[in-house]
Amino acid sequence: MLTVVTNANIFTPLGTKAKHGTEMGSLHHIPNGQVEIEDGIIRYAGPVRDHEPADRLIDAGGNAVLPGFVDSHTHLVFGGYRPDEFMWRMRGDTYMSIMERGGGIANTMRATRETNEDELFHKALEYLHAMHDMGVTTVEAKSGYGMDRDTELKQLRVIGRLASEGPINVVSTYLGAHAVPPDYKGREDEYIDFMITEMLDEAKPLAEFCDVFCEKGVFSIEQSRHLLQAAKEKGYKLKLHADEIVNTGGAELAAELGAVSADHLLHISDAGIEALANSDTIATLLPITAFALREEYAPARKLIDSGCAVALASDFNPGSCFSYSIPLMIALACIHMRMSVEETITALTLNGAAALGAAEEIGSIEPGKVGNLVILDTDNINMLPYHTGINLVKQVIN
């Protein structure tokens, strides 16, 4: 099948690896462009030219055409909601104090354990369709709301079903180390051993990545290293929740282990920035979470100016960030994190793809890549932050 998108104002990063530092601000621009997609793969991206009859011919009308957005960090599959906790935070309660009272992740753990697979699937499927409408063509989804054998595997099976039946590409991550289950309180090392000896092998057919919440009061650097080294030996790619609430050296650990990404980084140290800048580990920033928690944003400008590769993702979850809004993310990145529009687009496309180890297949508009495109309802990419918080996606091709 041949799809031709013509009369397109194309903006895209180029390449099969993440863009670091100042490279993030450069997009390839084809003002009167055309994209030809044959059997799902781009065969041509360049100036308008003659072509054979297409099965699907799309006139972009001179509007901006971008690569499909990649949301490389979500907690998509969960039971229940936590609106009351949100309002507790609004009155000044800290995230850690809420967790200590049995709220937070433990609250969602209980709801997810009680929700059956079909319910989890259909709830998450609705979210995927809404994400697709905002231009997302690839999303990562984590387990982590079971923290026991049966529920973790249930979540991962749902993620696999979403990948098969949903509207967009879904990448699966095992996050058993999202919190310490209540029955393991004070026995955190035993829980790490349980995941290593039992869960990693069972989850491996269902998950590409292994992640850990490396944080004060959750899992230490030593515990995180122990789990991730074991996961790496079993063939997982690695991710870390790092330096979100306090600095623990999570970014440095991510670089040390060759993790694909280190995520959050609100409290990353100068040493952590240097470690990421000198590695292939992607710094994945989650501005909507900082916004919802009333926290300072991750130092995007400093990370980019130091030579890091920065991606942006939603962190969609029922607790600290009940939002997958791409328009809001773009606004926060440009307005509050002082990223340029070009850097923001790169962070949401090619660098997001690299944060999933998939930059050779997706994340840019060039021959050989999967034909994931977003057509905006404007010819000017500066409208993305300027028309603040408004979805400007006119059509998604994937």
Coordinates of C-alpha atoms in Angstrom, one line a residue:
M1 CA 0.0 0.0 0.0
L2 CA 1.3 3.4 -1.0
T3 CA 0.4 6.5 1.0
V4 CA 1.6 9.9 -0.3
V5 CA 1.5 13.1 1.9
T6 CA 2.0 16.1 -0.4
N7 CA 2.1 19.9 -0.1
A8 CA 3.7 19.4 3.4
N9 CA 5.7 21.9 5.4
I10 CA 8.1 19.2 6.9
F11 CA 10.0 19.8 10.1
T12 CA 12.1 16.9 11.4
P13 CA 15.3 15.9 13.2
L14 CA 17.4 13.5 11.2
G15 CA 19.4 10.4 12.2
T16 CA 19.2 7.1 14.0
K17 CA 20.7 8.3 17.3
A18 CA 19.7 10.9 19.9
K19 CA 20.6 14.5 19.4
H20 CA 22.8 16.0 22.2
G21 CA 23.2 19.5 23.3
T22 CA 23.0 22.2 20.6
E23 CA 22.1 19.5 18.0
M24 CA 18.7 19.4 19.5
G25 CA 17.9 22.9 18.2
S26 CA 18.3 22.0 14.5
L27 CA 15.5 20.6 12.5
H28 CA 15.6 19.7 8.8
H29 CA 13.0 21.8 7.0
I30 CA 11.4 21.0 3.6
P31 CA 8.9 23.8 2.9
N32 CA 7.2 22.2 -0.1
G33 CA 7.6 18.6 0.8
Q34 CA 6.3 15.2 0.2
V35 CA 6.4 11.9 2.1
E36 CA 5.9 8.6 0.4
I37 CA 5.1 5.6 2.7
E38 CA 5.0 2.1 1.2
D39 CA 3.7 -0.7 3.4
G40 CA 4.3 1.4 6.5
I41 CA 7.9 2.4 5.8
I42 CA 9.0 5.8 4.5
R43 CA 10.6 5.4 1.1
Y44 CA 10.9 9.1 0.2
A45 CA 10.9 12.4 2.1
G46 CA 11.9 15.5 0.1
P47 CA 10.5 18.1 -2.2
V48 CA 7.3 17.5 -4.0
R49 CA 7.8 15.2 -7.0
D50 CA 5.8 13.1 -9.4
H51 CA 4.7 9.7 -8.1
E52 CA 2.7 6.7 -9.2
P53 CA -0.9 6.5 -8.3
A54 CA -1.3 6.2 -4.5
D55 CA -3.7 4.1 -2.5
R56 CA -4.0 7.1 -0.2
L57 CA -3.2 10.6 -1.2
I58 CA -3.2 13.2 1.5
D59 CA -2.9 16.9 0.8
A60 CA -1.4 18.6 3.9
G61 CA -2.5 22.0 2.6
G62 CA 0.9 23.6 3.3
N63 CA 0.6 22.8 7.0
A64 CA 3.4 21.7 9.3
V65 CA 4.2 17.9 9.2
L66 CA 6.2 16.4 12.1
P67 CA 7.3 12.9 13.1
G68 CA 4.8 11.2 15.3
F69 CA 5.3 12.0 19.0
V70 CA 6.9 9.5 21.3
D71 CA 5.7 9.4 24.9
S72 CA 8.5 7.3 26.5
H73 CA 7.4 7.3 30.1
T74 CA 3.9 6.4 31.3
H75 CA 2.1 4.3 33.9
L76 CA -0.8 3.6 31.6
V77 CA -2.4 0.5 33.2
F78 CA -3.9 1.0 36.6
G79 CA -7.0 0.6 38.7
G80 CA -8.8 3.4 40.5
Y81 CA -8.2 7.1 40.8
R82 CA -6.8 9.4 43.5
P83 CA -8.5 12.8 43.3
D84 CA -8.7 13.2 47.0
E85 CA -4.9 12.9 47.4
F86 CA -4.5 15.5 44.6
M87 CA -6.4 18.0 46.7
W88 CA -4.4 17.0 49.9
R89 CA -1.3 18.0 48.0
M90 CA -3.0 21.3 46.9
R91 CA -3.4 22.1 50.6
G92 CA 0.3 21.4 51.3
D93 CA 0.7 17.7 52.1
T94 CA 3.9 16.3 50.7
Y95 CA 3.9 13.3 48.4
M96 CA 6.0 11.4 50.9
S97 CA 3.7 12.1 53.8
I98 CA 0.7 10.9 51.7
M99 CA 2.6 7.7 51.0
E100 CA 3.4 7.2 54.7
R101 CA -0.4 7.4 55.4
G102 CA -1.1 4.5 53.0
G103 CA -1.9 6.7 50.0
G104 CA 0.2 7.2 47.0
I105 CA 1.4 4.1 45.0
A106 CA 0.0 1.7 47.7
N107 CA -3.5 3.1 47.1
T108 CA -3.3 2.4 43.4
M109 CA -1.7 -1.0 44.2
R110 CA -4.8 -2.1 46.0
A111 CA -7.2 -0.9 43.3
T112 CA -5.1 -2.5 40.5
R113 CA -5.0 -5.8 42.3
E114 CA -8.8 -5.8 42.5
T115 CA -9.4 -4.8 38.9
N116 CA -9.6 -7.6 36.3
E117 CA -7.7 -7.7 33.0
D118 CA -10.6 -6.7 30.7
E119 CA -11.4 -3.6 32.8
L120 CA -7.7 -2.6 32.9
F121 CA -7.5 -3.1 29.1
H122 CA -10.5 -1.1 28.1
K123 CA -9.7 1.8 30.5
A124 CA -6.1 2.0 29.1
L125 CA -7.4 1.7 25.5
E126 CA -9.5 4.8 26.0
Y127 CA -6.3 6.7 27.1
L128 CA -4.4 5.4 24.1
H129 CA -7.0 6.8 21.7
A130 CA -6.9 10.2 23.4
M131 CA -3.1 10.2 23.2
H132 CA -3.3 9.3 19.5
D133 CA -5.5 12.3 18.9
M134 CA -2.7 14.5 20.3
G135 CA -0.2 13.1 17.9
V136 CA 1.4 10.2 20.0
T137 CA 2.3 7.2 17.8
T138 CA 4.5 5.4 20.2
V139 CA 4.0 5.1 24.0
E140 CA 5.9 3.3 26.8
A141 CA 3.8 1.6 29.5
K142 CA 5.0 0.3 32.8
S143 CA 3.7 -2.2 35.3
G144 CA 4.4 -1.4 38.9
Y145 CA 1.0 -1.2 40.5
G146 CA 0.9 -4.8 41.7
M147 CA 4.2 -5.4 43.3
D148 CA 3.3 -9.1 43.6
R149 CA 3.6 -11.9 41.0
D150 CA 0.0 -12.1 39.8
T151 CA -0.8 -8.4 39.4
E152 CA 2.5 -7.4 37.8
L153 CA 2.0 -10.2 35.2
K154 CA -1.6 -9.1 34.8
Q155 CA -0.5 -5.6 34.0
L156 CA 2.2 -6.8 31.6
R157 CA -0.4 -9.0 29.8
V158 CA -2.7 -6.0 29.4
I159 CA 0.2 -3.9 28.0
G160 CA 0.9 -6.7 25.5
R161 CA -2.8 -6.7 24.5
L162 CA -2.7 -3.0 24.0
A163 CA 0.3 -3.3 21.7
S164 CA -1.6 -5.9 19.6
E165 CA -5.1 -4.2 19.6
G166 CA -4.5 -0.5 20.3
P167 CA -4.2 2.4 17.9
I168 CA -0.5 3.0 18.4
N169 CA 2.8 1.2 19.1
V170 CA 3.2 0.3 22.8
V171 CA 6.5 -0.6 24.5
S172 CA 6.4 -2.6 27.8
T173 CA 8.4 -2.0 31.0
Y174 CA 8.6 -4.2 34.1
L175 CA 8.5 -1.8 37.1
G176 CA 8.1 -4.2 40.0
A177 CA 10.4 -1.9 42.0
H178 CA 8.0 1.0 42.0
A179 CA 7.6 0.9 45.7
V180 CA 8.1 -1.4 48.6
P181 CA 5.0 -3.6 49.1
P182 CA 3.4 -3.4 52.6
D183 CA 4.3 -7.0 53.4
Y184 CA 8.0 -6.3 52.6
K185 CA 8.3 -3.1 54.7
G186 CA 11.7 -3.3 56.5
R187 CA 12.7 -6.2 54.2
E188 CA 13.5 -4.2 51.1
D189 CA 16.5 -6.4 50.2
E190 CA 14.3 -9.5 50.3
Y191 CA 11.9 -7.9 47.9
I192 CA 14.8 -7.1 45.5
D193 CA 15.9 -10.8 45.8
F194 CA 12.3 -11.9 45.1
M195 CA 12.2 -9.8 41.9
I196 CA 15.6 -11.2 40.8
T197 CA 15.0 -14.8 41.6
E198 CA 11.3 -15.1 40.5
M199 CA 9.9 -12.1 38.7
L200 CA 12.6 -11.2 36.1
D201 CA 12.4 -14.5 34.4
E202 CA 8.6 -14.6 34.4
A203 CA 8.2 -11.0 33.2
K204 CA 10.9 -11.2 30.5
P205 CA 8.7 -12.6 27.7
L206 CA 6.3 -9.7 28.4
A207 CA 8.7 -6.7 28.9
E208 CA 11.5 -5.1 27.0
F209 CA 12.7 -2.8 29.8
C210 CA 13.3 -3.1 33.6
D211 CA 12.8 0.1 35.6
V212 CA 13.3 1.0 39.3
F213 CA 12.3 3.9 41.5
C214 CA 15.7 4.8 42.9
E215 CA 14.8 7.3 45.6
K216 CA 15.2 8.0 49.3
G217 CA 12.7 5.9 51.2
V218 CA 12.1 3.6 48.3
F219 CA 15.1 1.8 46.7
S220 CA 18.7 2.8 47.4
I221 CA 21.5 3.1 44.9
E222 CA 22.9 -0.3 46.0
Q223 CA 19.5 -2.0 45.8
S224 CA 18.8 -0.4 42.4
R225 CA 22.2 -1.5 41.1
H226 CA 21.7 -5.0 42.3
L227 CA 18.3 -5.4 40.5
L228 CA 19.3 -3.6 37.3
Q229 CA 22.5 -5.6 36.9
A230 CA 20.5 -8.8 37.2
A231 CA 18.0 -7.5 34.7
K232 CA 20.7 -6.6 32.3
E233 CA 22.2 -10.0 32.5
K234 CA 18.8 -11.5 31.6
G235 CA 18.5 -9.3 28.5
Y236 CA 16.4 -6.4 29.7
K237 CA 17.1 -2.8 28.6
L238 CA 17.3 -0.5 31.6
K239 CA 15.5 2.6 32.8
L240 CA 15.6 4.5 36.1
H241 CA 13.3 6.8 38.0
A242 CA 16.2 9.0 39.2
D243 CA 16.7 12.0 41.4
E244 CA 13.0 13.0 41.5
I245 CA 12.4 13.9 45.1
V246 CA 16.0 14.3 46.4
N247 CA 19.4 13.7 44.8
T248 CA 20.6 10.2 45.3
G249 CA 23.0 9.8 42.5
G250 CA 20.5 8.0 40.3
A251 CA 21.7 9.8 37.1
E252 CA 25.2 8.6 37.7
L253 CA 24.0 5.1 38.3
A254 CA 22.1 5.2 35.0
A255 CA 25.2 6.3 33.1
E256 CA 27.3 3.7 34.9
L257 CA 25.0 0.8 33.9
G258 CA 24.4 2.0 30.4
A259 CA 20.7 2.6 31.0
V260 CA 18.7 3.7 28.0
S261 CA 17.2 6.6 30.0
A262 CA 17.2 8.3 33.4
D263 CA 13.8 9.9 34.1
H264 CA 12.5 12.8 36.2
L265 CA 15.9 14.4 37.3
L266 CA 14.3 17.3 39.2
H267 CA 17.2 17.2 41.7
I268 CA 20.0 16.0 39.5
S269 CA 23.5 17.1 40.6
D270 CA 26.2 18.7 38.5
A271 CA 28.0 15.3 38.6
G272 CA 24.9 13.6 37.4
I273 CA 24.6 16.1 34.5
E274 CA 28.2 15.5 33.6
A275 CA 27.7 11.7 33.7
L276 CA 24.7 11.9 31.4
A277 CA 26.5 14.3 29.0
N278 CA 29.3 11.8 28.7
S279 CA 27.1 8.8 28.1
D280 CA 24.4 7.6 25.7
T281 CA 21.8 7.6 28.5
I282 CA 18.8 9.9 27.6
A283 CA 17.7 12.5 30.2
T284 CA 13.9 12.1 30.1
L285 CA 12.1 15.0 31.7
L286 CA 8.5 15.0 32.8
P287 CA 7.3 18.6 33.2
I288 CA 3.6 17.9 33.8
T289 CA 4.6 16.0 37.0
A290 CA 6.6 18.9 38.3
F291 CA 3.6 21.2 37.4
A292 CA 1.1 19.0 39.2
L293 CA 3.3 18.6 42.3
R294 CA 4.2 22.3 42.4
E295 CA 7.9 21.4 42.2
E296 CA 10.7 23.1 40.5
Y297 CA 11.1 21.8 36.9
A298 CA 14.1 19.7 35.9
P299 CA 17.0 21.9 34.7
A300 CA 16.4 21.3 31.0
R301 CA 18.4 24.4 29.9
K302 CA 21.4 23.3 31.9
L303 CA 21.2 19.7 30.7
I304 CA 21.0 20.7 27.0
D305 CA 23.7 23.4 27.4
S306 CA 25.9 20.7 29.1
G307 CA 25.6 18.4 26.1
C308 CA 23.0 16.0 27.3
A309 CA 20.3 14.3 25.1
V310 CA 17.0 15.3 26.5
A311 CA 13.6 13.7 25.9
L312 CA 10.2 14.8 27.1
A313 CA 7.4 12.4 28.3
S314 CA 4.1 12.7 30.2
D315 CA 4.6 10.4 33.2
F316 CA 0.8 9.8 32.9
N317 CA -0.3 8.1 36.2
P318 CA -3.2 8.2 38.6
G319 CA -1.2 9.9 41.4
S320 CA 1.4 12.6 40.7
C321 CA 0.4 13.3 37.1
F322 CA -3.1 12.4 35.9
S323 CA -2.4 13.9 32.5
Y324 CA -1.1 12.8 29.1
S325 CA -1.6 16.3 27.5
I326 CA 1.0 16.8 24.8
P327 CA -0.1 20.5 24.4
L328 CA 0.5 21.1 28.1
M329 CA 3.8 19.4 28.0
I330 CA 5.0 21.5 25.1
A331 CA 3.9 24.7 26.8
L332 CA 5.7 23.9 30.0
A333 CA 8.8 22.9 28.2
C334 CA 9.0 26.1 26.2
I335 CA 7.6 28.6 28.8
H336 CA 8.9 27.3 32.1
M337 CA 11.9 25.1 31.1
R338 CA 13.2 27.6 28.5
M339 CA 13.4 25.0 25.7
S340 CA 13.1 26.2 22.1
V341 CA 10.3 24.8 19.9
E342 CA 12.9 23.0 17.9
E343 CA 14.5 21.4 21.0
T344 CA 11.0 20.5 22.2
I345 CA 10.1 18.8 18.9
T346 CA 13.4 16.8 19.0
A347 CA 12.8 15.8 22.6
L348 CA 9.3 14.5 21.7
T349 CA 10.3 12.7 18.5
L350 CA 13.9 11.4 17.9
N351 CA 15.1 11.7 21.4
G352 CA 11.9 10.1 22.7
A353 CA 12.5 7.3 20.3
A354 CA 16.1 6.9 21.6
A355 CA 14.7 6.8 25.1
L356 CA 13.0 3.6 24.0
G357 CA 16.0 2.2 22.1
A358 CA 14.1 2.7 18.9
A359 CA 15.7 5.7 17.1
E360 CA 16.7 3.5 14.2
E361 CA 13.1 2.8 13.4
I362 CA 11.0 5.8 14.5
G363 CA 11.4 9.5 15.6
S364 CA 12.1 11.2 12.3
I365 CA 10.8 11.6 8.7
E366 CA 13.4 10.0 6.5
P367 CA 13.6 6.9 4.3
G368 CA 13.8 3.6 6.1
K369 CA 11.8 4.9 9.2
V370 CA 8.3 3.8 10.1
G371 CA 5.8 6.2 8.5
N372 CA 4.5 7.9 11.7
L373 CA 3.5 11.5 10.9
V374 CA 1.6 14.3 12.5
I375 CA -0.1 17.0 10.4
L376 CA -0.7 20.2 12.4
D377 CA -3.6 22.6 11.8
T378 CA -1.0 25.4 11.1
D379 CA 2.1 25.9 9.0
N380 CA 4.1 27.5 11.8
I381 CA 5.6 25.3 14.5
N382 CA 5.9 28.3 16.8
M383 CA 2.1 28.0 17.2
L384 CA 2.6 24.9 19.4
P385 CA 3.6 26.8 22.5
Y386 CA 2.0 30.1 21.5
H387 CA -1.6 28.6 21.2
T388 CA -1.0 27.5 24.8
G389 CA -2.4 24.2 25.8
I390 CA -4.4 23.7 22.6
N391 CA -4.2 20.6 20.6
L392 CA -3.1 21.6 17.1
V393 CA -3.0 18.1 15.6
K394 CA -5.2 17.9 12.5
Q395 CA -4.3 14.3 11.4
V396 CA -2.2 11.4 12.6
I397 CA -0.7 8.9 10.1
N398 CA 0.6 5.6 11.6

